[in-house]
mmCIF file of C-alpha atoms in Angstrom:
data_model
loop_
_atom_site.group_PDB
_atom_site.id
_atom_site.type_symbol
_atom_site.label_atom_id
_atom_site.label_comp_id
_atom_site.label_asym_id
_atom_site.label_seq_id
_atom_site.Cartn_x
_atom_site.Cartn_y
_atom_site.Cartn_z
ATOM 1 C CA MET X 1 242.501 37.924 75.099
ATOM 2 C CA ARG X 2 242.122 35.101 77.653
ATOM 3 C CA LEU X 3 245.218 36.280 79.552
ATOM 4 C CA ARG X 4 243.871 39.848 79.713
ATOM 5 C CA ILE X 5 240.556 38.592 81.084
ATOM 6 C CA LEU X 6 242.291 36.426 83.679
ATOM 7 C CA ALA X 7 244.528 39.301 84.714
ATOM 8 C CA ALA X 8 241.501 41.559 85.118
ATOM 9 C CA LEU X 9 239.714 38.957 87.241
ATOM 10 C CA ALA X 10 242.828 38.539 89.359
ATOM 11 C CA ALA X 11 243.012 42.279 89.931
ATOM 12 C CA LEU X 12 239.351 42.362 90.984
ATOM 13 C CA SER X 13 239.954 39.530 93.473
ATOM 14 C CA VAL X 14 242.831 41.255 95.274
ATOM 15 C CA ALA X 15 240.718 42.574 98.124
ATOM 16 C CA ALA X 16 239.053 39.209 98.715
ATOM 17 C CA LEU X 17 242.265 37.222 98.646
ATOM 18 C CA THR X 18 244.219 39.564 100.885
ATOM 19 C CA GLY X 19 241.433 40.421 103.268
ATOM 20 C CA CYS X 20 242.404 37.861 105.894
ATOM 21 C CA GLY X 21 245.943 39.220 106.221
ATOM 22 C CA ASP X 22 247.109 42.390 107.935
ATOM 23 C CA THR X 23 248.338 45.277 105.829
ATOM 24 C CA GLY X 24 250.641 48.132 106.642
ATOM 25 C CA SER X 25 254.061 48.080 108.203
ATOM 26 C CA SER X 26 255.844 44.765 108.685
ATOM 27 C CA GLY X 27 258.263 46.358 111.096
ATOM 28 C CA GLY X 28 256.299 45.581 114.253
ATOM 29 C CA GLY X 29 257.754 42.105 114.539
ATOM 30 C CA THR X 30 254.440 40.234 114.920
ATOM 31 C CA SER X 31 252.449 41.324 111.839
ATOM 32 C CA ALA X 32 250.955 38.527 109.742
ATOM 33 C CA LEU X 33 253.000 37.685 106.649
ATOM 34 C CA ARG X 34 251.399 36.276 103.505
ATOM 35 C CA ILE X 35 253.416 34.464 100.824
ATOM 36 C CA MET X 36 251.932 34.119 97.359
ATOM 37 C CA ALA X 37 252.897 31.038 95.357
ATOM 38 C CA PRO X 38 251.851 32.148 91.846
ATOM 39 C CA ALA X 39 251.277 28.590 90.608
ATOM 40 C CA ALA X 40 249.220 25.500 91.406
ATOM 41 C CA PRO X 41 250.216 23.293 94.374
ATOM 42 C CA GLY X 42 252.980 20.769 93.805
ATOM 43 C CA GLY X 43 255.493 22.810 91.834
ATOM 44 C CA GLY X 44 258.746 24.542 92.675
ATOM 45 C CA TRP X 45 257.243 27.877 93.727
ATOM 46 C CA ASP X 46 254.719 26.135 95.965
ATOM 47 C CA GLN X 47 257.451 23.945 97.474
ATOM 48 C CA THR X 48 259.716 26.950 98.063
ATOM 49 C CA SER X 49 256.883 29.000 99.576
ATOM 50 C CA ARG X 50 255.827 26.290 102.026
ATOM 51 C CA THR X 51 259.413 25.495 102.962
ATOM 52 C CA ALA X 52 259.982 29.197 103.659
ATOM 53 C CA GLU X 53 256.756 29.299 105.689
ATOM 54 C CA GLN X 54 258.134 26.724 108.113
ATOM 55 C CA ALA X 55 261.496 28.459 108.273
ATOM 56 C CA PHE X 56 259.851 31.827 108.982
ATOM 57 C CA LYS X 57 257.886 30.250 111.834
ATOM 58 C CA THR X 58 261.003 28.837 113.468
ATOM 59 C CA ALA X 59 262.994 32.032 112.906
ATOM 60 C CA ASP X 60 260.189 34.277 114.222
ATOM 61 C CA PRO X 61 257.726 32.139 116.253
ATOM 62 C CA LYS X 62 255.450 35.070 117.149
ATOM 63 C CA ARG X 63 254.682 35.878 113.534
ATOM 64 C CA LYS X 64 251.714 34.350 111.718
ATOM 65 C CA VAL X 65 252.677 33.166 108.215
ATOM 66 C CA GLU X 66 250.298 31.962 105.492
ATOM 67 C CA VAL X 67 250.918 30.632 101.968
ATOM 68 C CA PHE X 68 248.274 30.965 99.252
ATOM 69 C CA ASN X 69 248.253 29.915 95.588
ATOM 70 C CA VAL X 70 247.361 32.059 92.576
ATOM 71 C CA PRO X 71 247.999 29.825 89.540
ATOM 72 C CA GLY X 72 248.066 30.798 85.895
ATOM 73 C CA ALA X 73 250.109 32.047 82.956
ATOM 74 C CA GLY X 74 253.567 31.320 84.349
ATOM 75 C CA GLY X 75 252.961 33.427 87.436
ATOM 76 C CA THR X 76 251.831 36.545 85.581
ATOM 77 C CA ILE X 77 248.307 36.249 87.003
ATOM 78 C CA GLY X 78 249.816 36.400 90.472
ATOM 79 C CA LEU X 79 252.114 39.205 89.369
ATOM 80 C CA ALA X 80 249.095 41.244 88.241
ATOM 81 C CA GLN X 81 247.518 40.691 91.644
ATOM 82 C CA LEU X 82 250.715 41.749 93.410
ATOM 83 C CA ALA X 83 250.686 44.983 91.387
ATOM 84 C CA GLY X 84 247.361 45.834 93.032
ATOM 85 C CA GLU X 85 248.894 45.581 96.514
ATOM 86 C CA ASN X 86 250.938 48.787 96.292
ATOM 87 C CA GLY X 87 252.562 49.609 99.634
ATOM 88 C CA ASN X 88 251.633 46.320 101.373
ATOM 89 C CA GLY X 89 254.646 45.504 103.513
ATOM 90 C CA ASN X 90 253.265 42.163 104.699
ATOM 91 C CA LEU X 91 253.158 40.364 101.351
ATOM 92 C CA LEU X 92 255.847 38.413 99.507
ATOM 93 C CA MET X 93 255.579 36.618 96.181
ATOM 94 C CA THR X 94 257.781 33.684 95.308
ATOM 95 C CA MET X 95 259.108 33.980 91.754
ATOM 96 C CA GLY X 96 262.084 33.119 89.594
ATOM 97 C CA LEU X 97 263.458 32.428 86.162
ATOM 98 C CA VAL X 98 260.130 30.900 85.054
ATOM 99 C CA MET X 99 258.348 34.198 85.651
ATOM 100 C CA VAL X 100 260.986 36.174 83.756
ATOM 101 C CA GLY X 101 260.332 33.953 80.737
ATOM 102 C CA ALA X 102 256.552 34.022 81.137
ATOM 103 C CA ILE X 103 256.467 37.816 81.230
ATOM 104 C CA GLU X 104 258.231 37.893 77.873
ATOM 105 C CA GLN X 105 256.340 34.949 76.388
ATOM 106 C CA ASN X 106 252.911 36.236 77.448
ATOM 107 C CA LYS X 107 253.717 39.872 76.627
ATOM 108 C CA SER X 108 252.554 40.740 80.130
ATOM 109 C CA LYS X 109 251.710 44.390 80.727
ATOM 110 C CA VAL X 110 252.795 43.987 84.354
ATOM 111 C CA THR X 111 256.528 43.377 84.730
ATOM 112 C CA LEU X 112 259.038 42.956 87.531
ATOM 113 C CA ALA X 113 259.708 46.688 87.323
ATOM 114 C CA GLN X 114 256.398 47.030 89.213
ATOM 115 C CA THR X 115 257.671 45.051 92.201
ATOM 116 C CA THR X 116 260.160 45.541 95.013
ATOM 117 C CA PRO X 117 262.985 42.966 94.744
ATOM 118 C CA ILE X 118 263.694 41.451 98.161
ATOM 119 C CA ALA X 119 265.950 38.405 97.831
ATOM 120 C CA LYS X 120 267.245 35.693 95.564
ATOM 121 C CA LEU X 121 267.081 32.424 97.498
ATOM 122 C CA THR X 122 268.194 29.336 95.612
ATOM 123 C CA GLU X 123 269.270 27.806 92.350
ATOM 124 C CA GLU X 124 268.312 24.345 91.168
ATOM 125 C CA TYR X 125 269.263 22.238 88.188
ATOM 126 C CA GLU X 126 266.706 20.674 85.886
ATOM 127 C CA LEU X 127 266.042 16.952 85.551
ATOM 128 C CA VAL X 128 264.862 15.240 82.350
ATOM 129 C CA VAL X 129 262.797 12.120 83.026
ATOM 130 C CA VAL X 130 260.573 9.535 81.334
ATOM 131 C CA PRO X 131 258.037 7.084 82.802
ATOM 132 C CA ALA X 132 259.656 3.953 84.225
ATOM 133 C CA ASN X 133 258.234 1.760 81.443
ATOM 134 C CA SER X 134 259.311 4.094 78.625
ATOM 135 C CA PRO X 135 261.234 2.544 75.730
ATOM 136 C CA LEU X 136 263.579 5.550 75.884
ATOM 137 C CA LYS X 137 266.573 4.499 77.957
ATOM 138 C CA SER X 138 268.931 7.437 77.335
ATOM 139 C CA LEU X 139 269.196 10.980 76.028
ATOM 140 C CA ALA X 140 270.429 9.503 72.754
ATOM 141 C CA ASP X 141 267.143 7.612 72.477
ATOM 142 C CA LEU X 142 265.194 10.799 73.147
ATOM 143 C CA VAL X 143 267.115 12.755 70.511
ATOM 144 C CA ALA X 144 266.665 9.926 67.985
ATOM 145 C CA ALA X 145 262.903 9.963 68.585
ATOM 146 C CA TRP X 146 262.889 13.750 68.256
ATOM 147 C CA LYS X 147 264.693 13.604 64.932
ATOM 148 C CA ALA X 148 262.391 10.882 63.608
ATOM 149 C CA ASP X 149 259.217 12.854 64.344
ATOM 150 C CA PRO X 150 259.388 15.877 66.694
ATOM 151 C CA LYS X 151 255.621 16.188 67.024
ATOM 152 C CA LYS X 152 255.278 12.636 68.360
ATOM 153 C CA VAL X 153 257.614 13.425 71.271
ATOM 154 C CA SER X 154 255.638 15.336 73.919
ATOM 155 C CA ILE X 155 257.512 17.062 76.724
ATOM 156 C CA ALA X 156 255.678 17.923 79.962
ATOM 157 C CA GLY X 157 256.910 20.840 81.999
ATOM 158 C CA GLY X 158 255.965 24.083 83.675
ATOM 159 C CA SER X 159 254.641 27.239 82.104
ATOM 160 C CA ALA X 160 255.280 28.112 78.464
ATOM 161 C CA GLY X 161 258.416 30.209 78.118
ATOM 162 C CA GLY X 162 259.691 29.114 81.527
ATOM 163 C CA THR X 163 262.852 27.283 82.536
ATOM 164 C CA ASP X 164 261.568 23.834 81.548
ATOM 165 C CA HIS X 165 260.463 25.101 78.130
ATOM 166 C CA ILE X 166 263.745 26.928 77.584
ATOM 167 C CA LEU X 167 265.717 23.792 78.481
ATOM 168 C CA ALA X 168 263.649 21.709 76.047
ATOM 169 C CA GLY X 169 264.480 24.223 73.315
ATOM 170 C CA LEU X 170 268.185 24.271 74.171
ATOM 171 C CA MET X 171 268.301 20.470 74.193
ATOM 172 C CA ALA X 172 266.539 20.231 70.841
ATOM 173 C CA LYS X 173 268.902 22.758 69.293
ATOM 174 C CA ALA X 174 271.960 20.931 70.665
ATOM 175 C CA GLY X 175 270.579 17.666 69.274
ATOM 176 C CA GLY X 176 270.034 19.055 65.785
ATOM 177 C CA VAL X 177 266.253 19.446 66.101
ATOM 178 C CA ASP X 178 264.412 22.704 65.306
ATOM 179 C CA PRO X 179 263.358 24.112 68.734
ATOM 180 C CA LYS X 180 260.189 25.480 67.167
ATOM 181 C CA GLN X 181 259.119 21.884 66.428
ATOM 182 C CA VAL X 182 259.261 20.811 70.092
ATOM 183 C CA ASN X 183 255.857 19.509 71.248
ATOM 184 C CA TYR X 184 255.914 21.132 74.677
ATOM 185 C CA ILE X 185 252.924 20.573 76.985
ATOM 186 C CA ALA X 186 252.797 23.366 79.566
ATOM 187 C CA HIS X 187 251.350 22.839 83.046
ATOM 188 C CA SER X 188 250.565 25.369 85.773
ATOM 189 C CA GLY X 189 252.124 23.241 88.528
ATOM 190 C CA GLY X 190 254.604 20.445 89.058
ATOM 191 C CA GLY X 191 251.869 18.153 90.310
ATOM 192 C CA GLU X 192 250.048 18.312 86.969
ATOM 193 C CA ALA X 193 253.207 17.546 84.988
ATOM 194 C CA LEU X 194 254.004 14.650 87.320
ATOM 195 C CA ASN X 195 250.515 13.196 86.869
ATOM 196 C CA ALA X 196 250.925 13.368 83.091
ATOM 197 C CA LEU X 197 254.172 11.411 83.375
ATOM 198 C CA LEU X 198 252.902 8.814 85.822
ATOM 199 C CA GLY X 199 249.831 8.352 83.630
ATOM 200 C CA ASN X 200 252.028 7.770 80.562
ATOM 201 C CA ASN X 201 250.292 10.666 78.821
ATOM 202 C CA VAL X 202 253.543 12.309 77.673
ATOM 203 C CA THR X 203 256.874 11.076 76.345
ATOM 204 C CA ALA X 204 259.140 12.872 78.804
ATOM 205 C CA GLY X 205 259.160 15.572 81.445
ATOM 206 C CA ILE X 206 261.405 18.398 82.600
ATOM 207 C CA SER X 207 261.362 20.009 86.049
ATOM 208 C CA GLY X 208 263.561 20.946 88.975
ATOM 209 C CA ALA X 209 265.639 18.040 90.247
ATOM 210 C CA GLY X 210 264.034 18.293 93.675
ATOM 211 C CA GLU X 211 260.544 17.831 92.265
ATOM 212 C CA PHE X 212 261.325 14.571 90.428
ATOM 213 C CA ALA X 213 264.127 13.072 92.543
ATOM 214 C CA GLU X 214 261.851 11.205 94.966
ATOM 215 C CA HIS X 215 259.968 9.532 92.110
ATOM 216 C CA VAL X 216 263.203 8.588 90.368
ATOM 217 C CA LYS X 217 264.470 6.963 93.563
ATOM 218 C CA SER X 218 261.181 5.084 94.009
ATOM 219 C CA GLY X 219 261.412 3.705 90.465
ATOM 220 C CA LYS X 220 258.301 5.439 89.114
ATOM 221 C CA LEU X 221 260.367 7.628 86.783
ATOM 222 C CA ARG X 222 263.656 7.124 84.939
ATOM 223 C CA ALA X 223 266.148 9.997 84.842
ATOM 224 C CA LEU X 224 267.778 10.611 81.469
ATOM 225 C CA GLY X 225 269.888 13.617 82.387
ATOM 226 C CA VAL X 226 270.455 16.594 84.662
ATOM 227 C CA SER X 227 271.313 20.120 83.481
ATOM 228 C CA SER X 228 274.259 20.619 85.853
ATOM 229 C CA ALA X 229 277.935 20.795 84.935
ATOM 230 C CA GLN X 230 278.667 17.779 87.127
ATOM 231 C CA ARG X 231 276.568 14.900 88.420
ATOM 232 C CA ILE X 232 274.413 15.519 91.486
ATOM 233 C CA ALA X 233 275.155 13.358 94.506
ATOM 234 C CA GLU X 234 272.542 10.718 95.342
ATOM 235 C CA LEU X 235 270.833 11.172 91.981
ATOM 236 C CA ASP X 236 271.463 8.439 89.425
ATOM 237 C CA ALA X 237 271.533 10.591 86.302
ATOM 238 C CA PRO X 238 274.235 11.643 83.839
ATOM 239 C CA THR X 239 274.671 15.279 82.935
ATOM 240 C CA LEU X 240 273.234 16.440 79.635
ATOM 241 C CA LYS X 241 276.777 16.924 78.407
ATOM 242 C CA GLU X 242 277.604 13.308 79.250
ATOM 243 C CA GLY X 243 274.544 12.344 77.229
ATOM 244 C CA GLY X 244 275.829 14.187 74.185
ATOM 245 C CA LEU X 245 274.005 17.525 74.549
ATOM 246 C CA ASP X 246 276.206 20.547 75.242
ATOM 247 C CA VAL X 247 273.678 22.234 77.515
ATOM 248 C CA GLU X 248 273.831 23.539 81.090
ATOM 249 C CA LEU X 249 271.068 25.519 82.813
ATOM 250 C CA ALA X 250 270.165 26.422 86.395
ATOM 251 C CA ASN X 251 266.761 27.612 87.558
ATOM 252 C CA TRP X 252 266.574 30.148 90.391
ATOM 253 C CA ARG X 253 263.895 31.364 92.800
ATOM 254 C CA GLY X 254 263.449 34.369 95.037
ATOM 255 C CA PHE X 255 261.057 36.814 96.671
ATOM 256 C CA VAL X 256 259.643 40.121 95.490
ATOM 257 C CA ALA X 257 257.177 42.382 97.299
ATOM 258 C CA PRO X 258 254.659 44.953 96.047
ATOM 259 C CA SER X 259 255.902 48.291 94.777
ATOM 260 C CA GLY X 260 255.559 51.479 96.767
ATOM 261 C CA LEU X 261 257.046 50.160 100.001
ATOM 262 C CA SER X 262 258.456 52.594 102.504
ATOM 263 C CA ASP X 263 262.166 52.310 103.191
ATOM 264 C CA ALA X 264 261.292 50.981 106.647
ATOM 265 C CA ASP X 265 259.020 48.251 105.281
ATOM 266 C CA LYS X 266 261.539 47.211 102.644
ATOM 267 C CA LYS X 267 264.271 46.946 105.283
ATOM 268 C CA ALA X 268 261.968 45.030 107.639
ATOM 269 C CA LEU X 269 261.061 42.502 104.939
ATOM 270 C CA THR X 270 264.686 42.112 103.861
ATOM 271 C CA ASP X 271 265.788 41.617 107.465
ATOM 272 C CA LEU X 272 263.011 39.073 108.033
ATOM 273 C CA VAL X 273 263.909 37.073 104.912
ATOM 274 C CA THR X 274 267.588 37.191 105.894
ATOM 275 C CA LYS X 275 266.672 35.837 109.334
ATOM 276 C CA MET X 276 264.655 33.072 107.660
ATOM 277 C CA HIS X 277 267.545 32.242 105.330
ATOM 278 C CA ASP X 278 269.951 31.988 108.269
ATOM 279 C CA SER X 279 267.693 29.575 110.208
ATOM 280 C CA GLN X 280 268.668 25.933 110.582
ATOM 281 C CA THR X 281 265.247 24.912 109.273
ATOM 282 C CA TRP X 282 265.945 26.617 105.948
ATOM 283 C CA LYS X 283 269.502 25.296 105.749
ATOM 284 C CA ASP X 284 268.283 21.747 106.351
ATOM 285 C CA ALA X 285 265.590 22.092 103.675
ATOM 286 C CA VAL X 286 268.066 23.445 101.135
ATOM 287 C CA ALA X 287 270.306 20.425 101.707
ATOM 288 C CA LYS X 288 267.408 17.945 101.663
ATOM 289 C CA ASN X 289 265.962 19.285 98.398
ATOM 290 C CA GLY X 290 269.301 19.503 96.630
ATOM 291 C CA TRP X 291 268.990 23.273 96.202
ATOM 292 C CA ILE X 292 271.975 25.586 95.840
ATOM 293 C CA ASP X 293 272.110 28.494 98.282
ATOM 294 C CA SER X 294 272.473 31.655 96.156
ATOM 295 C CA PHE X 295 271.252 34.305 98.583
ATOM 296 C CA GLN X 296 271.261 37.912 97.381
ATOM 297 C CA THR X 297 269.484 41.033 98.618
ATOM 298 C CA GLY X 298 269.457 44.754 97.899
ATOM 299 C CA GLN X 299 271.001 46.246 94.785
ATOM 300 C CA GLN X 300 272.812 43.007 93.975
ATOM 301 C CA PHE X 301 269.501 41.177 93.501
ATOM 302 C CA THR X 302 267.967 44.136 91.644
ATOM 303 C CA ASP X 303 270.870 44.168 89.177
ATOM 304 C CA PHE X 304 270.617 40.392 88.787
ATOM 305 C CA LEU X 305 266.933 40.654 87.837
ATOM 306 C CA THR X 306 267.709 43.267 85.203
ATOM 307 C CA SER X 307 270.419 41.116 83.629
ATOM 308 C CA GLU X 308 268.144 38.031 83.650
ATOM 309 C CA GLU X 309 265.380 39.902 81.839
ATOM 310 C CA THR X 310 267.796 40.795 79.067
ATOM 311 C CA ARG X 311 269.282 37.285 78.882
ATOM 312 C CA VAL X 312 265.947 35.438 78.807
ATOM 313 C CA LYS X 313 264.452 37.761 76.210
ATOM 314 C CA GLY X 314 267.335 36.859 73.894
ATOM 315 C CA ILE X 315 267.005 33.113 74.509
ATOM 316 C CA ILE X 316 263.263 33.078 73.860
ATOM 317 C CA ALA X 317 263.687 35.068 70.647
ATOM 318 C CA GLU X 318 266.443 32.742 69.435
ATOM 319 C CA LEU X 319 264.696 29.498 70.247
ATOM 320 C CA GLY X 320 261.211 30.572 69.275
ATOM 321 C CA VAL X 321 259.745 29.054 72.438
ATOM 322 C CA VAL X 322 256.569 31.109 72.222
ATOM 323 C CA SER X 323 252.903 30.248 71.917
#
């Protein structure tokens, strides 16, 4: 019921939130572009959106670009708002694997079928961390604590049903713990999860490597493992497989636009995002944040979204990572 109320409020606020941006064709070359980060500040979508904002400005200096946040329900509140922007060729929403899971987990009435896929941008591996003063020194310690009493081990991460939650379930299953017993504490943004960790309010945390790496290097957090097949350069963390858990998972992020775009507007947005992706500003940011360039547009990205929806639905059903 709460999600339906929030979605309704979001739909009612569309006009107010989009009023300061131009609408209509994006093909003029100087129209204002708005980027929705459907989460609170500090998380991966917010970071991606604001990084893209700077890259858009260097790739197309004449164009005004603005990022705004619409947090809640794994991005489905923002998705509901996007659905009310039919035909708006000057609006992009950052999204990714987290949203695919949240749509399924929240039984959202608005789905990605009601958007226009524009581009897949990046992939990023997940990092499992604990506070620096935690008694847990390794993944083996974490699994042992899980087995002793799953409910006493709290895991901070992003939205319920998202990448972080899915990884927690996969790790538990690989470690011989019932995924349904995982005490997962969902947060609407990476900043909230980080605060919970730094405040020693949770046992461990899971997020994109780029979001935690700085705090691992500064000594505020300890990395227990990364979800990549091989170790990540400049990040002192073993892979989950090295730590005894046969798990590998990559998060991904991209852009979608409202439905009902003209062919001209869809092409203009795709061309603009391609120009942004090809800029040196974007390339430098991808390298700095440890992201993996996985750029896709057109039918290739559309087909990818369809396959991800099927894959994630199966994982969530198997692991029982639902509220």
